[in-house]
PDB file of C-alpha atoms and ligand atoms in Angstrom:
ATOM      1  CA  MET A   1     305.911  28.375  69.737  1.00 93.00           C
ATOM      2  CA  LYS A   2     302.934  26.053  70.150  1.00 92.00           C
ATOM      3  CA  GLU A   3     300.833  28.071  67.723  1.00 93.00           C
ATOM      4  CA  THR A   4     303.500  29.448  65.414  1.00 94.00           C
ATOM      5  CA  GLY A   5     305.860  26.475  65.100  1.00 95.00           C
ATOM      6  CA  VAL A   6     308.700  29.001  65.241  1.00 97.00           C
ATOM      7  CA  CYS A   7     311.331  29.144  67.995  1.00 97.00           C
ATOM      8  CA  PRO A   8     311.201  32.493  69.879  1.00 96.00           C
ATOM      9  CA  LYS A   9     314.909  32.247  70.732  1.00 97.00           C
ATOM     10  CA  CYS A  10     316.570  31.561  67.399  1.00 98.00           C
ATOM     11  CA  GLY A  11     313.718  31.957  64.912  1.00 97.00           C
ATOM     12  CA  GLY A  12     314.138  28.409  63.683  1.00 97.00           C
ATOM     13  CA  ALA A  13     311.115  26.579  62.277  1.00 97.00           C
ATOM     14  CA  ASP A  14     312.375  23.098  63.116  1.00 97.00           C
ATOM     15  CA  VAL A  15     310.035  22.714  66.106  1.00 97.00           C
ATOM     16  CA  VAL A  16     308.678  19.320  67.175  1.00 96.00           C
ATOM     17  CA  ARG A  17     305.981  18.438  69.733  1.00 94.00           C
ATOM     18  CA  VAL A  18     306.855  15.859  72.373  1.00 91.00           C
ATOM     19  CA  PRO A  19     303.693  14.594  74.087  1.00 91.00           C
ATOM     20  CA  GLY A  20     303.803  14.497  77.894  1.00 90.00           C
ATOM     21  CA  GLY A  21     303.165  11.369  79.880  1.00 85.00           C
ATOM     22  CA  VAL A  22     305.079   9.034  77.575  1.00 80.00           C
ATOM     23  CA  ARG A  23     307.422   6.686  79.373  1.00 76.00           C
ATOM     24  CA  SER A  24     310.583   5.529  77.667  1.00 73.00           C
ATOM     25  CA  THR A  25     311.403   1.836  77.890  1.00 76.00           C
ATOM     26  CA  MET A  26     314.986   2.602  78.924  1.00 76.00           C
ATOM     27  CA  ASP A  27     314.426   5.196  81.663  1.00 75.00           C
ATOM     28  CA  ASN A  28     311.649   7.052  83.447  1.00 71.00           C
ATOM     29  CA  THR A  29     311.375   9.900  80.970  1.00 72.00           C
ATOM     30  CA  GLN A  30     307.952  11.419  81.202  1.00 78.00           C
ATOM     31  CA  ASN A  31     306.488  14.814  81.843  1.00 84.00           C
ATOM     32  CA  PHE A  32     303.672  15.312  84.341  1.00 84.00           C
ATOM     33  CA  VAL A  33     302.271  17.914  86.722  1.00 83.00           C
ATOM     34  CA  ILE A  34     300.357  16.658  89.752  1.00 79.00           C
ATOM     35  CA  ARG A  35     296.778  17.888  89.698  1.00 83.00           C
ATOM     36  CA  GLY A  36     295.196  15.722  92.367  1.00 80.00           C
ATOM     37  CA  PHE A  37     294.393  12.018  92.095  1.00 78.00           C
ATOM     38  CA  GLN A  38     295.776  11.820  88.564  1.00 82.00           C
ATOM     39  CA  SER A  39     298.679  13.706  87.045  1.00 87.00           C
ATOM     40  CA  ALA A  40     298.378  15.930  84.015  1.00 91.00           C
ATOM     41  CA  PRO A  41     300.673  15.269  81.051  1.00 92.00           C
ATOM     42  CA  VAL A  42     302.746  18.247  79.957  1.00 93.00           C
ATOM     43  CA  ASP A  43     303.443  18.540  76.241  1.00 94.00           C
ATOM     44  CA  ARG A  44     306.820  19.933  75.283  1.00 94.00           C
ATOM     45  CA  TYR A  45     307.797  21.813  72.160  1.00 96.00           C
ATOM     46  CA  ILE A  46     311.467  21.614  71.342  1.00 96.00           C
ATOM     47  CA  CYS A  47     313.538  23.560  68.843  1.00 98.00           C
ATOM     48  CA  CYS A  48     315.856  21.209  66.970  1.00 97.00           C
ATOM     49  CA  ALA A  49     318.103  24.105  65.974  1.00 97.00           C
ATOM     50  CA  CYS A  50     319.041  25.578  69.387  1.00 98.00           C
ATOM     51  CA  GLY A  51     317.537  23.214  71.968  1.00 97.00           C
ATOM     52  CA  PHE A  52     315.084  25.638  73.534  1.00 97.00           C
ATOM     53  CA  SER A  53     311.974  23.922  74.907  1.00 96.00           C
ATOM     54  CA  GLU A  54     308.591  25.139  76.023  1.00 96.00           C
ATOM     55  CA  GLU A  55     306.088  23.241  78.158  1.00 95.00           C
ATOM     56  CA  TRP A  56     302.287  23.339  77.954  1.00 95.00           C
ATOM     57  CA  LEU A  57     299.605  21.716  80.022  1.00 94.00           C
ATOM     58  CA  ARG A  58     296.460  20.679  78.185  1.00 94.00           C
ATOM     59  CA  GLU A  59     293.392  22.837  78.459  1.00 95.00           C
ATOM     60  CA  GLU A  60     291.247  20.125  80.081  1.00 93.00           C
ATOM     61  CA  ASP A  61     293.723  19.853  82.990  1.00 92.00           C
ATOM     62  CA  LEU A  62     294.064  23.542  83.840  1.00 93.00           C
ATOM     63  CA  GLU A  63     291.098  23.851  86.200  1.00 92.00           C
ATOM     64  CA  LYS A  64     292.120  20.794  88.238  1.00 90.00           C
ATOM     65  CA  ALA A  65     295.761  21.921  88.342  1.00 90.00           C
ATOM     66  CA  LYS A  66     294.631  25.353  89.534  1.00 91.00           C
ATOM     67  CA  LYS A  67     292.417  23.880  92.275  1.00 90.00           C
ATOM     68  CA  TYR A  68     295.216  21.599  93.416  1.00 89.00           C
ATOM     69  CA  TRP A  69     298.104  24.097  93.395  1.00 88.00           C
ATOM     70  CA  ALA A  70     296.318  27.325  94.321  1.00 90.00           C
ATOM     71  CA  GLY A  71     295.574  25.894  97.750  1.00 77.00           C
ATOM     72  CA  ALA A  72     298.726  23.821  98.134  1.00 69.00           C
ATOM     73  CA  ALA A  73     301.152  24.567 100.955  1.00 59.00           C
ATOM     74  CA  GLN A  74     304.518  25.374  99.400  1.00 56.00           C
TER      75      GLN A  74
HETATM   76 ZN1  LIG B   1     315.679  27.696  68.583  1.00 61.00          ZN
END
């Protein structure tokens, strides 16, 4: 979905990227994963035809997220 721009559920091509970490002025809408001292924004790709959404961390945050969560007590 991120690479193809096509929804894997319905095949629609009306896919938009919603950047993570953006706070709305009216509520607390934002999308983060804790990765230590700072949180990592999670970008979301949404299909405007069926509503399916997919979430992706950014490549630069993966190592820190792995270090933080691989050793985290669940
Ligand atoms: Zn779809």
